[in-house]
Coordinates of C-alpha atoms and ligand atoms in Angstrom, one line a residue:
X66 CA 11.2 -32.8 46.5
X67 CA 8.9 -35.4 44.9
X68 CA 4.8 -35.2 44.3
X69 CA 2.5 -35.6 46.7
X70 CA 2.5 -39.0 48.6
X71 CA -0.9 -40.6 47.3
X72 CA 0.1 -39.7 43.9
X73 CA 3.7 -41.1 44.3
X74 CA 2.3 -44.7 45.5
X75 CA -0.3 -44.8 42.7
X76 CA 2.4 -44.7 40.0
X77 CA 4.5 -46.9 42.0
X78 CA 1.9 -49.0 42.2
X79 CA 1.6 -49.4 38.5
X80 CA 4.9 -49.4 37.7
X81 CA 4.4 -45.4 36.2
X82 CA 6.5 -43.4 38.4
X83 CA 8.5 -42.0 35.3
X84 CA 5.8 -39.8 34.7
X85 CA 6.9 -37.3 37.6
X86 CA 10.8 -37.7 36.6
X87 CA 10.8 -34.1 36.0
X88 CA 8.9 -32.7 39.1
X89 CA 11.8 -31.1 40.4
X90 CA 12.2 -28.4 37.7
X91 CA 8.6 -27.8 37.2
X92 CA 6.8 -24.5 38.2
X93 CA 4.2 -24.6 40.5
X94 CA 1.6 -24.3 37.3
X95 CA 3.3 -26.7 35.7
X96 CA 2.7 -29.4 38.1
X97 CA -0.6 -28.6 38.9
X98 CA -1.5 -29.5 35.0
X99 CA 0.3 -32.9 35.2
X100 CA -0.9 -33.9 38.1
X101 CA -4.4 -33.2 37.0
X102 CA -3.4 -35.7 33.6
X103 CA -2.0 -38.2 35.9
X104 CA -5.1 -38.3 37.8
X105 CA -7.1 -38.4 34.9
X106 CA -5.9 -41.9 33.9
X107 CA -7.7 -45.0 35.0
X108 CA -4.3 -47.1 35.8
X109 CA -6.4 -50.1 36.8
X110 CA -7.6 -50.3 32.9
X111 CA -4.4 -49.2 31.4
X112 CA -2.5 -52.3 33.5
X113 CA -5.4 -54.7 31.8
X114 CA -4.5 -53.3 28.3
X115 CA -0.8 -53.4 28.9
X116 CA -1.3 -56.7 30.0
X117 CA -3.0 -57.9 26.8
X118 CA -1.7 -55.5 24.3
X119 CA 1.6 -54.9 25.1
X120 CA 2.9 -58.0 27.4
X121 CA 0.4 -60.8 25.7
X122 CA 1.0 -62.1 22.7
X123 CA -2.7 -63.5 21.9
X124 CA -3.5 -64.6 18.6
X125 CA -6.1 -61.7 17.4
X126 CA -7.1 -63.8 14.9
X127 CA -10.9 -64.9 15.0
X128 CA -11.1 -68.6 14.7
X129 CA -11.9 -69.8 10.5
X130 CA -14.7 -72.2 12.3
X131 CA -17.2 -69.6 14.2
X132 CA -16.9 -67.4 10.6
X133 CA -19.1 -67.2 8.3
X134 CA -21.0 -64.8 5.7
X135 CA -24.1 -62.1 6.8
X136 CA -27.1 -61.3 5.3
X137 CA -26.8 -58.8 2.9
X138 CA -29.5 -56.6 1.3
X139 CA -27.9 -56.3 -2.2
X140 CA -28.2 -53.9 -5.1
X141 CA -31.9 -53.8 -6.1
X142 CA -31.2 -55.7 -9.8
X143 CA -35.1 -56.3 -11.0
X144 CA -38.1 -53.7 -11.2
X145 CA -39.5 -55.2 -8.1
X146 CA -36.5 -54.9 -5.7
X147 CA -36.3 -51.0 -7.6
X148 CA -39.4 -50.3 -7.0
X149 CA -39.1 -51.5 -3.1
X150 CA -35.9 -49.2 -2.7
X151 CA -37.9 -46.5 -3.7
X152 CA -40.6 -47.5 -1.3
X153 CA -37.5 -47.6 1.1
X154 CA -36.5 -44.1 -0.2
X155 CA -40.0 -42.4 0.7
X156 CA -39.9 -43.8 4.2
X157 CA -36.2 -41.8 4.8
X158 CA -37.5 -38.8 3.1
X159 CA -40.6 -38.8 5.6
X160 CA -38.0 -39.5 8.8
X161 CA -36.2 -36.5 7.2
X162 CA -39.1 -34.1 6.6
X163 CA -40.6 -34.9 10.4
X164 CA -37.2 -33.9 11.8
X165 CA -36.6 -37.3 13.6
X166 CA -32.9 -37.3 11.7
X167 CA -29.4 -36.3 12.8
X168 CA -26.0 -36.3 11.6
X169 CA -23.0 -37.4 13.5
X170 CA -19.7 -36.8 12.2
X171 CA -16.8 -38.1 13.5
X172 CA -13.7 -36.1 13.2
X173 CA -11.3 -36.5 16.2
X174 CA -8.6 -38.8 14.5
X175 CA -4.7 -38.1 14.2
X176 CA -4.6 -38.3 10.0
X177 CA -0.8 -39.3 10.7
X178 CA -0.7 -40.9 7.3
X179 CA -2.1 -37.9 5.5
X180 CA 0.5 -35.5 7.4
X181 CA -1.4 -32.6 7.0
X182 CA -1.6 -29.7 9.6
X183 CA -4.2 -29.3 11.3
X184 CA -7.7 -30.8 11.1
X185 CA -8.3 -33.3 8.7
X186 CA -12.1 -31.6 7.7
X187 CA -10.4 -28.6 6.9
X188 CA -8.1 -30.8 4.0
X189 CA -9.0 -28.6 0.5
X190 CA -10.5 -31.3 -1.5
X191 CA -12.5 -29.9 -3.9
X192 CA -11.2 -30.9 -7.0
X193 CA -11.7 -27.5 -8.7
X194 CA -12.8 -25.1 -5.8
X195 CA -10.4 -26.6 -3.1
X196 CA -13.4 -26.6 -0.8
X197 CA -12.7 -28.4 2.6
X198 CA -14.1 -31.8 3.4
X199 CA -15.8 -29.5 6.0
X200 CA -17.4 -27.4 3.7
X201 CA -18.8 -30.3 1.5
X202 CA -19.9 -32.3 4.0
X203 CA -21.9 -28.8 5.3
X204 CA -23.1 -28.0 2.3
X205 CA -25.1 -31.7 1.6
X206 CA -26.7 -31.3 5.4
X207 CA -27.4 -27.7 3.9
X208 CA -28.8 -28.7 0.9
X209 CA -30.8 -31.8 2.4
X210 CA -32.8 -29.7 5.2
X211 CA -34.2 -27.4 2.2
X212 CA -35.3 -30.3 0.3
X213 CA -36.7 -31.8 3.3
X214 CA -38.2 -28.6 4.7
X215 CA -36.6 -29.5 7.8
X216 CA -33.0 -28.3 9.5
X217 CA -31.2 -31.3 10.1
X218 CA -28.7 -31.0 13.0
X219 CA -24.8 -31.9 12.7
X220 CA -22.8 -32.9 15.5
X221 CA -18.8 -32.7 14.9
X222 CA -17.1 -35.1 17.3
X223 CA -13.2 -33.6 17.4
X224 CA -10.3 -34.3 19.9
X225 CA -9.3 -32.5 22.4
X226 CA -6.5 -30.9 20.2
X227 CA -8.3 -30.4 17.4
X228 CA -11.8 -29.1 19.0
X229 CA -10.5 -25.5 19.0
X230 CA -9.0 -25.4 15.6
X231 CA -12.1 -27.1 14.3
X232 CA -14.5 -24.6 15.6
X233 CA -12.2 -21.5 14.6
X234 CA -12.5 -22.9 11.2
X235 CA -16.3 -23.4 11.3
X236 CA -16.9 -19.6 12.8
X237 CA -14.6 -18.3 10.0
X238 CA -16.8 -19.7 8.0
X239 CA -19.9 -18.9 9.0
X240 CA -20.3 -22.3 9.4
X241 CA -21.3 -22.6 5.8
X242 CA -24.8 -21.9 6.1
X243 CA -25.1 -24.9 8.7
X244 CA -28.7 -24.2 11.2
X245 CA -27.5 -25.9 14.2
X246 CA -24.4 -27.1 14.8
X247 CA -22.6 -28.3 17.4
X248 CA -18.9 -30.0 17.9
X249 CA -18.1 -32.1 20.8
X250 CA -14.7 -33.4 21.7
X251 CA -14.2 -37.3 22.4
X252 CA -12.3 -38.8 25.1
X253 CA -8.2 -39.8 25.5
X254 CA -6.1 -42.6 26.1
X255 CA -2.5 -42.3 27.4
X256 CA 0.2 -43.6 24.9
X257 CA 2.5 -46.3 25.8
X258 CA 6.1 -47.6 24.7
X259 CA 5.3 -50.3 22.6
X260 CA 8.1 -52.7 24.4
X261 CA 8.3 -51.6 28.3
X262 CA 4.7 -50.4 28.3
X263 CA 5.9 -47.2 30.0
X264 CA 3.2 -44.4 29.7
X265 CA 5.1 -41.8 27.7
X266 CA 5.4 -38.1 28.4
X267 CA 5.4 -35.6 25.4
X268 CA 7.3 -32.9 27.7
X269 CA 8.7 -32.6 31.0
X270 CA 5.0 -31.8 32.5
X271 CA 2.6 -33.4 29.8
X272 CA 1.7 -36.8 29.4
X273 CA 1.0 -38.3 25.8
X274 CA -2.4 -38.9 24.8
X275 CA -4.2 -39.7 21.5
X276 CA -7.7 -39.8 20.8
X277 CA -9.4 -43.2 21.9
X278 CA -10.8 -44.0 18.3
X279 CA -14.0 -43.3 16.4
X280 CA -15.6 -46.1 18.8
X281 CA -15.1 -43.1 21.6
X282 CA -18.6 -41.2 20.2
X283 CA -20.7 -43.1 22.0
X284 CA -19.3 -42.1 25.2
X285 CA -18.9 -38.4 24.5
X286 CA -22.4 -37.9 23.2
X287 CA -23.6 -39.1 26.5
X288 CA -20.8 -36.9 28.2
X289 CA -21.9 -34.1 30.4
X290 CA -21.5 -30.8 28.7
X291 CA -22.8 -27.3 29.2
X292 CA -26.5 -27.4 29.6
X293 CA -26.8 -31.0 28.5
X294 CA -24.8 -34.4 26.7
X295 CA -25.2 -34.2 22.8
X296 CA -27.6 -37.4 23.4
X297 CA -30.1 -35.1 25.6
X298 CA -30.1 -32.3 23.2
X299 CA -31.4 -35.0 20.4
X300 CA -33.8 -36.2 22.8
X301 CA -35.2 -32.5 23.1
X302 CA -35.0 -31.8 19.4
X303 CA -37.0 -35.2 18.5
X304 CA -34.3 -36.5 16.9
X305 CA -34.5 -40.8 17.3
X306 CA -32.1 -41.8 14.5
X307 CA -28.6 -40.5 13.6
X308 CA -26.5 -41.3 10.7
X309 CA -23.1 -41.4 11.2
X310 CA -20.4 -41.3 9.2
X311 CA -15.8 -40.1 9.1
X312 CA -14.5 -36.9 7.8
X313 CA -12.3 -38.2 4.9
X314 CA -14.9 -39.6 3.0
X315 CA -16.2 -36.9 0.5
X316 CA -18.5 -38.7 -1.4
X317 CA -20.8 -40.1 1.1
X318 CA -24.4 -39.6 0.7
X319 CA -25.6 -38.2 4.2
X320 CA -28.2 -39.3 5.6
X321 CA -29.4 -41.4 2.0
X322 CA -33.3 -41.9 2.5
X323 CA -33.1 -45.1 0.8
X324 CA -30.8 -46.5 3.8
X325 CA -32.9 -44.6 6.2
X326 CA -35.8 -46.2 5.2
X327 CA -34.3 -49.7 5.0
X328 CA -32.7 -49.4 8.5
X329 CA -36.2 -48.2 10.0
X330 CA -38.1 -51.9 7.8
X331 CA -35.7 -53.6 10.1
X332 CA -36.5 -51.3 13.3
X333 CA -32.9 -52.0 13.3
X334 CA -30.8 -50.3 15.8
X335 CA -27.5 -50.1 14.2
X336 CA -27.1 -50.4 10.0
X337 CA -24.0 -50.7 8.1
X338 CA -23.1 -49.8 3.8
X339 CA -21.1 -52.5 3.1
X340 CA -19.4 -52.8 -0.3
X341 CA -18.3 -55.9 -2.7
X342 CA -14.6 -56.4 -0.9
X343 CA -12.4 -56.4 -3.9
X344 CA -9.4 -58.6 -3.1
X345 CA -8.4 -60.4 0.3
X346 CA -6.2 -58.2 1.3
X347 CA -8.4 -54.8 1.2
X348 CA -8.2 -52.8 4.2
X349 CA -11.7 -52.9 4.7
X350 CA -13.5 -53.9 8.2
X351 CA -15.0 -57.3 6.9
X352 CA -18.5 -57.5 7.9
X353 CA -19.4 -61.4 9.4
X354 CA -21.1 -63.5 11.9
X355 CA -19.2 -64.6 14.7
X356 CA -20.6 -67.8 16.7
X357 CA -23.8 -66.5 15.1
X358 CA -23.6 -62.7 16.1
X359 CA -23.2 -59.5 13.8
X360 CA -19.4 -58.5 13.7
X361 CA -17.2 -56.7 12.2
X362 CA -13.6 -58.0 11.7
X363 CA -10.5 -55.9 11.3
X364 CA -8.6 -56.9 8.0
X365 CA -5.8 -56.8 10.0
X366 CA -7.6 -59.4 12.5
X367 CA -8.9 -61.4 9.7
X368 CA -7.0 -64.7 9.3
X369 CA -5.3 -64.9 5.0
X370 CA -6.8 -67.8 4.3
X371 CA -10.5 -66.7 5.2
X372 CA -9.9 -63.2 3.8
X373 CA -8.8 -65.5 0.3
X374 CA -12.1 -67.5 0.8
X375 CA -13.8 -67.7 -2.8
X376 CA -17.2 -69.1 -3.8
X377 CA -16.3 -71.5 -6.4
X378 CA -14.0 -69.4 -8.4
X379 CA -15.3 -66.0 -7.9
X380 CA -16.3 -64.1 -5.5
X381 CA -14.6 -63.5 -2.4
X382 CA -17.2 -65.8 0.4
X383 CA -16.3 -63.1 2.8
X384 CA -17.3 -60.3 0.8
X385 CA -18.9 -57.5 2.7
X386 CA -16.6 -54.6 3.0
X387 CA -18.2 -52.2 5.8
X388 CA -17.4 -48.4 4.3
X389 CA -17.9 -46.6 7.7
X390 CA -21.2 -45.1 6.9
X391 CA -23.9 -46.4 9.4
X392 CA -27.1 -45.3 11.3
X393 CA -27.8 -45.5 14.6
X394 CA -30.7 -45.5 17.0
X395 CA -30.6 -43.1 19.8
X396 CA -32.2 -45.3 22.2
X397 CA -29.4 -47.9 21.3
X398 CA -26.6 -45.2 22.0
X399 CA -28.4 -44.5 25.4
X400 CA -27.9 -48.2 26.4
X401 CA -24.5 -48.5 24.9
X402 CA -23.2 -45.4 26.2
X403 CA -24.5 -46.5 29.6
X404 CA -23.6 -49.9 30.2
X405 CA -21.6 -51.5 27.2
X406 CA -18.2 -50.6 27.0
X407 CA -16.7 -51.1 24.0
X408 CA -13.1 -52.9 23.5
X409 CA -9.8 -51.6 22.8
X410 CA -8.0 -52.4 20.0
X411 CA -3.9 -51.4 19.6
X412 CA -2.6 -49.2 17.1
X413 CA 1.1 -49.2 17.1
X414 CA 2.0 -45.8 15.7
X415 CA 5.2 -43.2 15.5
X416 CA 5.0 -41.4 18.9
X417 CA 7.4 -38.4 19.6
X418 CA 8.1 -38.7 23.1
X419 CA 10.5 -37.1 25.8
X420 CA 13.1 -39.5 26.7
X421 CA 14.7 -40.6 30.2
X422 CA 17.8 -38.1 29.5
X423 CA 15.0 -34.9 28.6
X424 CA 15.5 -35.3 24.7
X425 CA 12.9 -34.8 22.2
X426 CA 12.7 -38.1 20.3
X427 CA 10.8 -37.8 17.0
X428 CA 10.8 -42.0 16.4
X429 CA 11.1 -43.3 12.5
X430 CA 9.3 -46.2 13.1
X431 CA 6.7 -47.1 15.5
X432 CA 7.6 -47.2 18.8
X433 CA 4.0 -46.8 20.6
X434 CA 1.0 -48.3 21.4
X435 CA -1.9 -46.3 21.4
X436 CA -5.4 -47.8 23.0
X437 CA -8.5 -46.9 20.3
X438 CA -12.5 -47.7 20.7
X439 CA -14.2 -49.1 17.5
X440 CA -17.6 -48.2 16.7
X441 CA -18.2 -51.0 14.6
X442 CA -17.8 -53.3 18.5
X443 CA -20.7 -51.9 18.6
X444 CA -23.1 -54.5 15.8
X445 CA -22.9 -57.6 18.4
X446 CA -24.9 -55.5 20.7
X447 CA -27.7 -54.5 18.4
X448 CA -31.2 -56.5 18.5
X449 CA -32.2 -56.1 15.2
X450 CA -29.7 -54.9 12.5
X451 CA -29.1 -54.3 8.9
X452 CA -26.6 -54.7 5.9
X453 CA -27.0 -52.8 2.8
X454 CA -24.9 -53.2 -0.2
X455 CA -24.1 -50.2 -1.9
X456 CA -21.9 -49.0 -5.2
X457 CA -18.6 -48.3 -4.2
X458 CA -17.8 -45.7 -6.9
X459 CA -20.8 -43.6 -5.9
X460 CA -20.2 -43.1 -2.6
X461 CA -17.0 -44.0 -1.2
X462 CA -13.9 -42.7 -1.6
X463 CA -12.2 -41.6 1.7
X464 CA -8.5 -39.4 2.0
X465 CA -5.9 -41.3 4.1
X466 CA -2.6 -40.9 2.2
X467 CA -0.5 -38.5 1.3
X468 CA 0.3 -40.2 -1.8
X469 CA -0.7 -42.9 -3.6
X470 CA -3.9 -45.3 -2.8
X471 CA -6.3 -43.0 -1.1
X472 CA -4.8 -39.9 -1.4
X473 CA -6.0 -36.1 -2.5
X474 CA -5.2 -37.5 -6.5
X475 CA -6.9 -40.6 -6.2
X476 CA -10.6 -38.3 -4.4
X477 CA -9.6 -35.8 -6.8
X478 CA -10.4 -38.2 -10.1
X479 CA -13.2 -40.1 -8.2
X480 CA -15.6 -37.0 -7.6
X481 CA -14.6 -35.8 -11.1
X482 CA -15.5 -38.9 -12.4
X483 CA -18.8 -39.0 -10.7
X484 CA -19.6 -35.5 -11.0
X485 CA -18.7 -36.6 -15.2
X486 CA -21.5 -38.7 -15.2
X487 CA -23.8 -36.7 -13.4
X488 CA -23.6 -34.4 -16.5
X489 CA -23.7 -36.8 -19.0
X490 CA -26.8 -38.5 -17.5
X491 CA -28.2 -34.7 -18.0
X492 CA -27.0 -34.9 -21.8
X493 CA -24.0 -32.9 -21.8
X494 CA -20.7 -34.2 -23.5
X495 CA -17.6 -34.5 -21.2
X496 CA -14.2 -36.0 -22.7
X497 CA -12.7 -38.9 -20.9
X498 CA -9.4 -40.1 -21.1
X499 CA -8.4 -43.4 -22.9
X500 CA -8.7 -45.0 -19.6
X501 CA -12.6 -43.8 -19.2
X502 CA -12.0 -41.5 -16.3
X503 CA -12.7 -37.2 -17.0
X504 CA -10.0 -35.6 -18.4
X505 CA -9.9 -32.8 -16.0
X506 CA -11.5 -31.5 -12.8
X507 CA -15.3 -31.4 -12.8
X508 CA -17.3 -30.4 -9.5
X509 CA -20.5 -29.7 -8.1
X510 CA -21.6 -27.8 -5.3
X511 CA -24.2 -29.3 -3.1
X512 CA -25.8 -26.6 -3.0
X513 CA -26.4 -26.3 -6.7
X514 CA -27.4 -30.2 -7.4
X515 CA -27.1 -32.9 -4.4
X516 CA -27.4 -35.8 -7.3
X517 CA -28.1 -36.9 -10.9
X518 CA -31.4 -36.0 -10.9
X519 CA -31.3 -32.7 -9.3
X520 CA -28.6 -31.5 -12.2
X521 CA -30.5 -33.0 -14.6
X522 CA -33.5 -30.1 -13.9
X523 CA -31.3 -27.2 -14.0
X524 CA -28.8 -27.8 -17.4
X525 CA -28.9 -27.6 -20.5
X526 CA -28.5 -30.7 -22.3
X527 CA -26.1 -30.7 -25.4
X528 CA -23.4 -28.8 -23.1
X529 CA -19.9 -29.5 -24.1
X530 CA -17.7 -29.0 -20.9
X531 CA -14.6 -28.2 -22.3
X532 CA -12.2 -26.9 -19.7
X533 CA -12.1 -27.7 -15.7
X534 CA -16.0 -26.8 -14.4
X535 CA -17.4 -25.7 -11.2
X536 CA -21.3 -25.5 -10.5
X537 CA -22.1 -23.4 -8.0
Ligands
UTP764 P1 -8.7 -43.3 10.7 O1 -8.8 -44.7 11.3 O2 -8.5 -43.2 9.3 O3 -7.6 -42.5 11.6 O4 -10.0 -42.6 11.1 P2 -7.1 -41.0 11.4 O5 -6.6 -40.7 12.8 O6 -8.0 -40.1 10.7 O7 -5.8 -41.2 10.5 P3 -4.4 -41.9 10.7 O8 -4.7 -43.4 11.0 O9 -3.8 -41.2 11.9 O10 -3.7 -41.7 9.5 C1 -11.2 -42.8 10.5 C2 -12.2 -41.8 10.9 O11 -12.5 -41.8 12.3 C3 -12.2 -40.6 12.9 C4 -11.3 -39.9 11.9 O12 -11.3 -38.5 12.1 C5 -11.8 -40.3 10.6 O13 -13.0 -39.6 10.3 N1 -11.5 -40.8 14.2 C6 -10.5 -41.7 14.3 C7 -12.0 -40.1 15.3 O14 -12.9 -39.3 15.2 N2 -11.4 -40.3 16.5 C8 -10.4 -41.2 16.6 O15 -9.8 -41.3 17.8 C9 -9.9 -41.9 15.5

């Protein structure tokens, strides 16, 4: 006995019939939850992407001639750019204290290469308190609505595997003192062999999906959900500008009035931090114009010998590193949401996948494709924009690795390290290693100081810190 008819000849069709291999031993249940997958895959777009991603062979490489450099507003370096970030600053802090401000964090993705279970928000990285990125990230929002009088709203964009555990986590925790709250799962994409472009199936009567990339908020905040789309809930609460920004980056400054202002001087609708790229091969999305348009390129998509492009001797020509922190209109995720689909880009990852002869096959290298939405696509589209240089050390450090670059050792030192000078800007003494970096684990609730000057108020100059420190 095979599946219905109409189903059968639509996987024919597409070359997908695989998918149903199974039927036969499958309870009635069973089949009515694969069905319902298969059905909720748009083949006509998956044969366009197999097409391009796994049968073409295009050159992704953006051609050197229709590259060249953006626009930058760069670090304030004389009193009268200071004095205009500051002018910037109060304009954010009055977008903050009217309430017009939300926070979108995205936090659907896979962290394969961190290999931790569960959600990634829920990683321990405090460097003395093991607090969760979750809990950090809370606590600034937390922190930021008493200063500004107002409640700023968070919206949590997970997967649909991770959405449950995600808001277990966030109930267990009371949602760490969070006002409103409120997670939203993105969208999927099925997974396909990266050679026969076969959709694979993760059991006899599941299909594979991943997540379809950060670039898939856009479409879920419009998505219909209880009552109303995350979008129409903004619209109700008179919030007109989010700042967005990716779970496994604990030092980012949420929603940083100084880049709040400077996005609403441009009446920009989309604004990128972007950061002094430090060699050619840094996997950083490169921040360009393209014919003339805003864009973002992938390192991986950026041709060597533009990525190696140096002014004179120095600096890289190239050199706008985007660090994934950027603020968005809501009007301009409306009009996205509605009628400008972003591309696909392929991610070949290690997919375990059930094989033609029923065997669980756990793959050591990659053997998948998996289809994933970038919000950065989303630049090209914006009217007015803006590009703001920021320091790297203070506010970007983000967890990918297990090990090595990136990794809980490498976040671990930076936020001890900035947390270091925090204290010795307040006066206190804090020893540092022969290589300048603190000699042990420092940390600071946001709750008890959100920056420099806020910890400056409240200790006691002349403090020695002397073992590992947490301010709470
Ligand atoms: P990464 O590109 O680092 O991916 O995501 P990842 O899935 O976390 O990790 P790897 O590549 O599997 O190791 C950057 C940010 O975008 C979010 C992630 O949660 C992270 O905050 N993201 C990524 C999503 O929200 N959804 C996605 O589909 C992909």
């Amino acid at each position: 006995m095979s599946a219905d008819p109409a189903i059968m000849e639509r996987l024919h069709r597409h070359g997908q019939e695989h998918l149903v291999q199974y039927w036969a031993e499958l309870e009635a249940e069973a089949r009515a939850v694969l069905v319902a997958e298969i059905e909720s895959i748009d083949f006509e777009q998956l044969d366009r992407l197999i097409a391009q991603f796994v049968r073409g062979d295009e050159d992704i490489h953006v051609a050197a001639s229709d590259v060249e450099p953006i626009e930058v507003t760069r670090m304030p370096e004389t009193d009268g750019q200071r004095a205009s970030r500051r002018r910037s600053a109060s304009l954010g802090a009055e977008m903050l204290a009217a309430g017009e401000v939300g926070v979108v964090l995205v936090a659907g993705g896979s962290g394969t290469r961190l290999g931790f279970e569960g959600p990634k928000g829920t990683f321990p990285i405090g460097p003395v308190s093991s607090a969760s990125l979750f809990q950090i990230h809370a606590e600034k929002i937390v922190a930021l609505s008493r200063r500004h009088g107002r409640p700023i709203p968070l919206y949590i964009m997970t997967s649909p595997e991770n959405h449950q555990a995600t808001i277990d986590f966030l109930d267990r925790h009371d949602r760490f003192g969070l006002e409103h709250l409120r997670c939203f799962p993105q969208g999927r994409m099925p997974v396909v062999d990266r050679v026969t472009g076969k959709v694979l199936l993760s059991s006899r009567d599941h299909v594979s999906f991943a997540p379809d990339g950060h670039g898939g908020v856009l479409a879920a905040l419009a998505a219909p959900a209880g009552d109303q789309s995350c979008l129409d809930e903004m619209r109700d609460l008179g919030v007109n500008t989010l700042f967005y920004f990716q779970v496994d980056n604990p030092m980012v400054r949420i929603a940083d009035p100084t880049f709040l202002g400077l996005h609403r001087e441009a009446a920009a609708e989309m604004s990128f931090k972007v950061v002094e790229r430090q060699a050619p091969e840094e996997k950083l999305g490169v921040v360009v114009r393209v014919k003339g348009r805003p864009s973002v390129i992938e390192y991986s998509d950026l041709a060597p010998e533009l990525a190696a492009r140096r002014i004179g001797s120095g600096t890289l020509e190239l050199w706008a590193g985007s660090i994934a922190v950027h603020i968005l209109e809501r009007s301009f995720v409306e009009r996205m949401a509605g009628d400008g689909r972003l591309p696909y880009h392929r991610a070949i990852k290690k997919t375990p996948f059930l094989d033609d002869s029923g065997r669980e096959n756990r793959p050591d290298s990659p053997n998948s494709v998996k289809f994933e939405q970038f919000i950065f696509d989303a630049l090209p589209r914006a009217e007015r924009w803006s590009i703001v240089e920021t320091d790297r050390a203070g506010e970007f450090e983000p967890l990918k690795n297990a090990v090595g670059p990136e990794s809980p050792a490498t976040v671990h030192q930076r936020m001890s390290d900035q947390f270091g000078d925090w204290l010795e800007q307040a006066g206190a003494v804090v020893p540092r290693r022969p290589d300048g970096g603190v000699a042990f684990g420092i940390e600071i609730s946001p709750l008890f100081a959100l920056d420099a000057a806020e910890l400056r108020a409240k200790i006691e100059p002349g403090l020695v810190v002397e073992r590992p420190i947490y301010l709470r």
